[in-house]
Amino acid sequence: LVEEELTIKVSEKVEKLLGEYSNIKVIQTGSTADNPNGVKPEDRTKKAQNANPNLCIQIYFRDGDTAGVETIYKQGDDISQQLAEILSNNLSSSMGLTNLGAGTDKDKCKDSEGNSASLSIIENAAITGYPSVVAMGGNLNKDPDASLIQGDGTDKYAQAIVKSIDEYFKADHSGLVAVEDEKTTYKDSIESRIINMKYVTQEK
């Protein structure tokens, strides 16, 4: 199981599934079948920001000793957290694998000495204006994950992503915030609604 080949396969399946929606445009920021040698993380980030998307999902697989799926977002970024939680739940239910949950880059990403480490390919929505998450779709080195991935796991991975995008845009985004350097920036993930309110006395 080669992660680079599998992530390309999943991303192409996602693009094909989303092609059924006339109002959705997919931009691939990472490796593709035409460019299997990969793209540098800084180039992925730049390409995503230039596209100014509604959301960004980075597709990966886990390794190590722990089986299961999980998602990662920037600490303090509630906008991306909602997308990460929806995606984590759908990955688990679609693929039938253990849900390790959604967590921040500070909690989920550790170096060999156990120190916190950030993922340069995701950024706070307060900076970019769009939610950005990393999806880890199962462990390539542990069963039952590896056996499923070798079968129809990439199909189920792609289906979970598409379902999550649909759910995210239908979800209530009120009250979501993204924090940057102790400064809070409020962002609307969907178009704002104007509600006319009128005072009514207690008797009425």
CSV table of N, CA, C and O in Angstrom, one decimal, residues 3 6-7 10-11 13-14 17 57-62 69-71 87 90-91 94-95 134-138 148-149 152-164:
chain,number,residue,atom,x,y,z
A,3,GLU,N,1.0,5.2,0.0
A,3,GLU,CA,0.1,6.4,0.3
A,3,GLU,C,-0.1,7.3,-0.8
A,3,GLU,O,-1.2,7.7,-1.1
A,6,LEU,N,-2.6,6.0,-3.3
A,6,LEU,CA,-3.9,5.9,-2.7
A,6,LEU,C,-4.6,7.2,-2.5
A,6,LEU,O,-5.8,7.4,-2.8
A,7,THR,N,-3.8,8.3,-2.1
A,7,THR,CA,-4.4,9.6,-2.0
A,7,THR,C,-4.8,10.2,-3.3
A,7,THR,O,-5.8,10.8,-3.5
A,10,VAL,N,-8.1,8.4,-4.2
A,10,VAL,CA,-9.2,9.0,-3.4
A,10,VAL,C,-9.6,10.4,-4.0
A,10,VAL,O,-10.8,10.6,-4.2
A,11,SER,N,-8.6,11.2,-4.2
A,11,SER,CA,-8.9,12.6,-4.7
A,11,SER,C,-9.6,12.6,-6.0
A,11,SER,O,-10.5,13.4,-6.3
A,13,LYS,N,-11.5,10.2,-7.2
A,13,LYS,CA,-12.9,9.7,-6.9
A,13,LYS,C,-13.8,10.8,-6.4
A,13,LYS,O,-15.0,10.9,-6.7
A,14,VAL,N,-13.2,11.6,-5.5
A,14,VAL,CA,-14.0,12.7,-4.9
A,14,VAL,C,-14.3,13.7,-6.0
A,14,VAL,O,-15.5,14.1,-6.1
A,17,LEU,N,-17.2,12.2,-8.1
A,17,LEU,CA,-18.5,12.3,-7.4
A,17,LEU,C,-19.0,13.7,-7.3
A,17,LEU,O,-20.2,13.9,-7.5
A,57,ILE,N,-9.8,20.3,1.9
A,57,ILE,CA,-9.6,19.0,2.6
A,57,ILE,C,-8.3,18.4,2.1
A,57,ILE,O,-8.2,18.1,0.9
A,58,GLN,N,-7.4,18.1,3.0
A,58,GLN,CA,-6.1,17.4,2.6
A,58,GLN,C,-6.3,15.9,2.9
A,58,GLN,O,-6.8,15.5,4.0
A,59,ILE,N,-6.1,15.1,1.9
A,59,ILE,CA,-6.3,13.6,2.0
A,59,ILE,C,-5.0,12.9,2.3
A,59,ILE,O,-4.0,13.0,1.6
A,60,TYR,N,-5.1,12.1,3.4
A,60,TYR,CA,-3.9,11.3,3.8
A,60,TYR,C,-4.4,10.0,4.4
A,60,TYR,O,-5.6,9.7,4.5
A,61,PHE,N,-3.4,9.1,4.7
A,61,PHE,CA,-3.7,7.9,5.5
A,61,PHE,C,-2.7,7.9,6.7
A,61,PHE,O,-1.7,8.5,6.7
A,62,ARG,N,-3.1,7.2,7.7
A,62,ARG,CA,-2.4,7.1,8.9
A,62,ARG,C,-1.3,6.0,8.8
A,62,ARG,O,-1.3,5.1,7.9
A,69,VAL,N,-9.5,6.2,11.9
A,69,VAL,CA,-9.6,7.4,11.1
A,69,VAL,C,-9.6,8.6,12.1
A,69,VAL,O,-10.1,8.5,13.2
A,70,GLU,N,-9.1,9.8,11.6
A,70,GLU,CA,-9.2,11.0,12.4
A,70,GLU,C,-9.0,12.2,11.4
A,70,GLU,O,-8.7,12.1,10.3
A,71,THR,N,-9.3,13.4,12.0
A,71,THR,CA,-9.2,14.6,11.3
A,71,THR,C,-8.4,15.6,12.1
A,71,THR,O,-8.5,15.5,13.4
A,87,LEU,N,-16.5,15.4,9.2
A,87,LEU,CA,-15.7,14.5,8.3
A,87,LEU,C,-15.2,13.2,9.1
A,87,LEU,O,-15.3,12.1,8.6
A,90,ASN,N,-18.2,10.8,9.5
A,90,ASN,CA,-18.5,10.1,8.3
A,90,ASN,C,-17.5,9.2,7.8
A,90,ASN,O,-17.8,8.1,7.2
A,91,LEU,N,-16.2,9.5,8.0
A,91,LEU,CA,-15.1,8.5,7.6
A,91,LEU,C,-15.3,7.2,8.4
A,91,LEU,O,-15.2,6.1,7.9
A,94,SER,N,-18.7,5.4,7.2
A,94,SER,CA,-18.6,5.0,5.8
A,94,SER,C,-17.6,3.8,5.7
A,94,SER,O,-17.9,2.8,5.0
A,95,MET,N,-16.4,3.9,6.3
A,95,MET,CA,-15.4,2.9,6.2
A,95,MET,C,-15.5,1.8,7.2
A,95,MET,O,-14.8,0.8,7.1
A,134,VAL,N,-7.2,18.3,7.7
A,134,VAL,CA,-6.5,17.1,7.2
A,134,VAL,C,-7.3,15.9,7.6
A,134,VAL,O,-7.8,15.8,8.7
A,135,ALA,N,-7.5,15.0,6.6
A,135,ALA,CA,-8.3,13.8,6.9
A,135,ALA,C,-7.3,12.6,6.8
A,135,ALA,O,-6.5,12.5,5.9
A,136,MET,N,-7.3,11.8,7.8
A,136,MET,CA,-6.5,10.6,7.9
A,136,MET,C,-7.4,9.4,7.8
A,136,MET,O,-8.1,9.0,8.7
A,137,GLY,N,-7.5,8.8,6.6
A,137,GLY,CA,-8.4,7.7,6.3
A,137,GLY,C,-8.0,6.3,6.5
A,137,GLY,O,-7.9,5.5,5.6
A,138,GLY,N,-7.6,6.0,7.8
A,138,GLY,CA,-7.2,4.6,8.1
A,138,GLY,C,-5.7,4.4,8.1
A,138,GLY,O,-5.0,5.2,7.5
A,148,LEU,N,-9.2,-3.2,4.5
A,148,LEU,CA,-10.3,-2.5,3.9
A,148,LEU,C,-9.8,-1.6,2.8
A,148,LEU,O,-10.4,-1.5,1.7
A,149,ILE,N,-8.7,-0.9,3.1
A,149,ILE,CA,-8.2,0.1,2.1
A,149,ILE,C,-7.8,-0.7,0.8
A,149,ILE,O,-7.9,-0.2,-0.3
A,152,ASP,N,-12.3,-2.0,-1.0
A,152,ASP,CA,-13.0,-0.8,-1.5
A,152,ASP,C,-12.9,0.4,-0.6
A,152,ASP,O,-13.8,1.3,-0.6
A,153,GLY,N,-11.9,0.4,0.2
A,153,GLY,CA,-11.7,1.5,1.2
A,153,GLY,C,-11.6,2.9,0.5
A,153,GLY,O,-12.1,3.9,1.1
A,154,THR,N,-10.9,3.0,-0.6
A,154,THR,CA,-10.8,4.3,-1.3
A,154,THR,C,-12.1,4.8,-1.7
A,154,THR,O,-12.4,6.0,-1.7
A,155,ASP,N,-13.0,3.9,-2.2
A,155,ASP,CA,-14.4,4.3,-2.6
A,155,ASP,C,-15.1,4.9,-1.4
A,155,ASP,O,-15.8,6.0,-1.5
A,156,LYS,N,-15.0,4.2,-0.3
A,156,LYS,CA,-15.8,4.6,0.9
A,156,LYS,C,-15.2,5.9,1.5
A,156,LYS,O,-15.9,6.7,2.1
A,157,TYR,N,-13.9,6.1,1.4
A,157,TYR,CA,-13.2,7.3,1.8
A,157,TYR,C,-13.7,8.5,1.0
A,157,TYR,O,-14.1,9.5,1.6
A,158,ALA,N,-13.8,8.3,-0.3
A,158,ALA,CA,-14.3,9.4,-1.2
A,158,ALA,C,-15.7,9.7,-0.9
A,158,ALA,O,-16.1,10.9,-0.9
A,159,GLN,N,-16.6,8.7,-0.7
A,159,GLN,CA,-18.0,8.9,-0.4
A,159,GLN,C,-18.2,9.7,0.9
A,159,GLN,O,-19.1,10.5,1.0
A,160,ALA,N,-17.3,9.4,1.9
A,160,ALA,CA,-17.4,10.1,3.2
A,160,ALA,C,-17.1,11.5,3.0
A,160,ALA,O,-17.7,12.4,3.7
A,161,ILE,N,-16.1,11.9,2.2
A,161,ILE,CA,-15.7,13.3,2.0
A,161,ILE,C,-16.9,14.0,1.3
A,161,ILE,O,-17.2,15.1,1.7
A,162,VAL,N,-17.5,13.4,0.3
A,162,VAL,CA,-18.5,14.1,-0.4
A,162,VAL,C,-19.7,14.3,0.5
A,162,VAL,O,-20.4,15.4,0.5
A,163,LYS,N,-20.1,13.3,1.3
A,163,LYS,CA,-21.2,13.4,2.2
A,163,LYS,C,-20.9,14.5,3.2
A,163,LYS,O,-21.8,15.3,3.6
A,164,SER,N,-19.7,14.6,3.7
A,164,SER,CA,-19.3,15.6,4.7
A,164,SER,C,-19.4,17.0,4.2
A,164,SER,O,-19.8,17.9,4.9
